[in-house]
Amino acid sequence: MFYYVPYPPLQVPAMRSAYPRTPMTFPPVDAHAFQRAAKESTRLVADASLITQQISGSLSFGQRIMEAGERADTASVIRMLRQIGVKSNIDIRFSPEGIRIYLSLTSSRLFLLLQWG
């Protein structure tokens, strides 16, 4: 018959007494750039909303984007998005599953993935 004999608890020195820590100091925060990025992001969200409303509201618009995606014709998709009023910088990537739309301004970026497969 086998008897289990537990090991004694591991004795570890207290870390606080062994390694005293000094509090970390950080420079004062300046929220102006953060605020500017937040303001820009509202413009990006408005552009993304414009894109999704146009695609969901117009079957022919979505069809034209999908057909351009099959041809990997990025320029025509960017032109179509500009025509509906998108003002942000646009970068497009196509895949068999869908389209990736990157909207950007100086201090903020927004990534939109729409699946079509």
CSV table of C-alpha atoms in Angstrom, one decimal:
chain,number,residue,atom,x,y,z
A,1,MET,CA,0.0,0.0,0.0
A,2,PHE,CA,1.2,3.5,-0.9
A,3,TYR,CA,1.1,6.4,1.6
A,4,TYR,CA,1.2,10.0,0.4
A,5,VAL,CA,3.6,12.2,2.4
A,6,PRO,CA,3.0,15.9,1.5
A,7,TYR,CA,5.9,18.1,1.1
A,8,PRO,CA,6.3,20.9,3.6
A,9,PRO,CA,5.2,24.4,2.4
A,10,LEU,CA,7.8,26.2,0.4
A,11,GLN,CA,9.4,28.9,2.4
A,12,VAL,CA,9.9,32.1,0.3
A,13,PRO,CA,11.3,35.3,1.7
A,14,ALA,CA,8.9,38.2,1.7
A,15,MET,CA,9.6,40.0,-1.6
A,16,ARG,CA,8.8,43.5,-0.3
A,17,SER,CA,11.5,43.3,2.4
A,18,ALA,CA,14.0,41.6,0.1
A,19,TYR,CA,13.6,44.1,-2.8
A,20,PRO,CA,12.4,47.5,-1.8
A,21,ARG,CA,10.6,49.3,-4.6
A,22,THR,CA,10.7,52.9,-5.4
A,23,PRO,CA,7.4,54.4,-6.8
A,24,MET,CA,7.5,55.0,-10.6
A,25,THR,CA,7.3,58.6,-11.7
A,26,PHE,CA,5.7,59.7,-14.9
A,27,PRO,CA,5.8,63.0,-16.7
A,28,PRO,CA,2.6,65.1,-16.4
A,29,VAL,CA,0.0,64.2,-18.9
A,30,ASP,CA,-1.0,66.5,-21.7
A,31,ALA,CA,-4.4,65.5,-23.0
A,32,HIS,CA,-4.4,67.9,-26.0
A,33,ALA,CA,-3.2,65.3,-28.5
A,34,PHE,CA,-5.5,62.7,-27.1
A,35,GLN,CA,-8.4,65.2,-27.4
A,36,ARG,CA,-7.5,66.0,-31.0
A,37,ALA,CA,-7.4,62.3,-31.8
A,38,ALA,CA,-10.9,61.8,-30.3
A,39,LYS,CA,-12.2,64.7,-32.3
A,40,GLU,CA,-10.7,63.3,-35.5
A,41,SER,CA,-12.2,59.9,-34.7
A,42,THR,CA,-15.7,61.3,-34.8
A,43,ARG,CA,-15.0,62.2,-38.5
A,44,LEU,CA,-13.7,58.7,-39.2
A,45,VAL,CA,-16.8,57.2,-37.6
A,46,ALA,CA,-19.0,59.5,-39.6
A,47,ASP,CA,-17.2,58.3,-42.8
A,48,ALA,CA,-17.6,54.7,-41.8
A,49,SER,CA,-21.3,55.2,-41.1
A,50,LEU,CA,-21.7,56.8,-44.6
A,51,ILE,CA,-20.0,53.8,-46.2
A,52,THR,CA,-22.1,51.2,-44.3
A,53,GLN,CA,-25.4,53.1,-44.9
A,54,GLN,CA,-24.6,53.4,-48.7
A,55,ILE,CA,-23.8,49.7,-49.0
A,56,SER,CA,-26.8,48.5,-46.9
A,57,GLY,CA,-29.1,50.9,-48.7
A,58,SER,CA,-28.1,50.2,-52.3
A,59,LEU,CA,-27.7,46.7,-53.6
A,60,SER,CA,-26.2,48.0,-56.9
A,61,PHE,CA,-23.5,50.0,-55.0
A,62,GLY,CA,-22.5,46.9,-53.0
A,63,GLN,CA,-22.5,44.9,-56.2
A,64,ARG,CA,-20.1,47.3,-57.9
A,65,ILE,CA,-17.7,47.2,-55.0
A,66,MET,CA,-17.8,43.4,-55.0
A,67,GLU,CA,-17.1,43.3,-58.7
A,68,ALA,CA,-14.2,45.7,-58.3
A,69,GLY,CA,-12.9,43.5,-55.5
A,70,GLU,CA,-12.9,40.5,-57.8
A,71,ARG,CA,-10.7,42.5,-60.2
A,72,ALA,CA,-8.6,43.9,-57.3
A,73,ASP,CA,-9.4,47.3,-58.6
A,74,THR,CA,-8.7,49.4,-55.5
A,75,ALA,CA,-8.7,52.7,-57.4
A,76,SER,CA,-12.3,52.4,-58.6
A,77,VAL,CA,-13.5,51.4,-55.0
A,78,ILE,CA,-11.7,54.5,-53.6
A,79,ARG,CA,-13.3,56.6,-56.3
A,80,MET,CA,-16.8,55.2,-55.5
A,81,LEU,CA,-16.2,56.0,-51.8
A,82,ARG,CA,-15.1,59.5,-52.6
A,83,GLN,CA,-18.2,60.0,-54.7
A,84,ILE,CA,-20.5,59.2,-51.7
A,85,GLY,CA,-18.7,61.8,-49.6
A,86,VAL,CA,-15.9,60.0,-47.7
A,87,LYS,CA,-13.3,62.6,-46.9
A,88,SER,CA,-10.8,60.6,-44.8
A,89,ASN,CA,-7.7,58.9,-46.3
A,90,ILE,CA,-8.7,55.5,-47.6
A,91,ASP,CA,-6.7,52.3,-48.0
A,92,ILE,CA,-8.5,49.2,-49.3
A,93,ARG,CA,-7.6,45.5,-49.0
A,94,PHE,CA,-9.6,42.7,-50.6
A,95,SER,CA,-9.7,39.0,-49.6
A,96,PRO,CA,-12.0,36.1,-50.6
A,97,GLU,CA,-14.0,36.7,-47.4
A,98,GLY,CA,-14.6,40.4,-47.8
A,99,ILE,CA,-13.1,43.9,-47.9
A,100,ARG,CA,-11.0,45.8,-45.4
A,101,ILE,CA,-11.3,49.5,-45.4
A,102,TYR,CA,-8.8,51.6,-43.5
A,103,LEU,CA,-9.8,55.2,-42.8
A,104,SER,CA,-7.2,57.5,-41.4
A,105,LEU,CA,-6.5,61.1,-40.5
A,106,THR,CA,-3.5,62.7,-38.8
A,107,SER,CA,-4.0,61.4,-35.3
A,108,SER,CA,-6.5,58.5,-35.6
A,109,ARG,CA,-7.3,55.5,-37.6
A,110,LEU,CA,-10.4,53.3,-38.1
A,111,PHE,CA,-10.5,49.8,-39.5
A,112,LEU,CA,-13.7,48.4,-41.1
A,113,LEU,CA,-14.1,44.8,-42.1
A,114,LEU,CA,-17.1,43.8,-44.2
A,115,GLN,CA,-17.6,40.2,-45.1
A,116,TRP,CA,-19.1,39.2,-48.4
A,117,GLY,CA,-18.5,35.5,-48.4
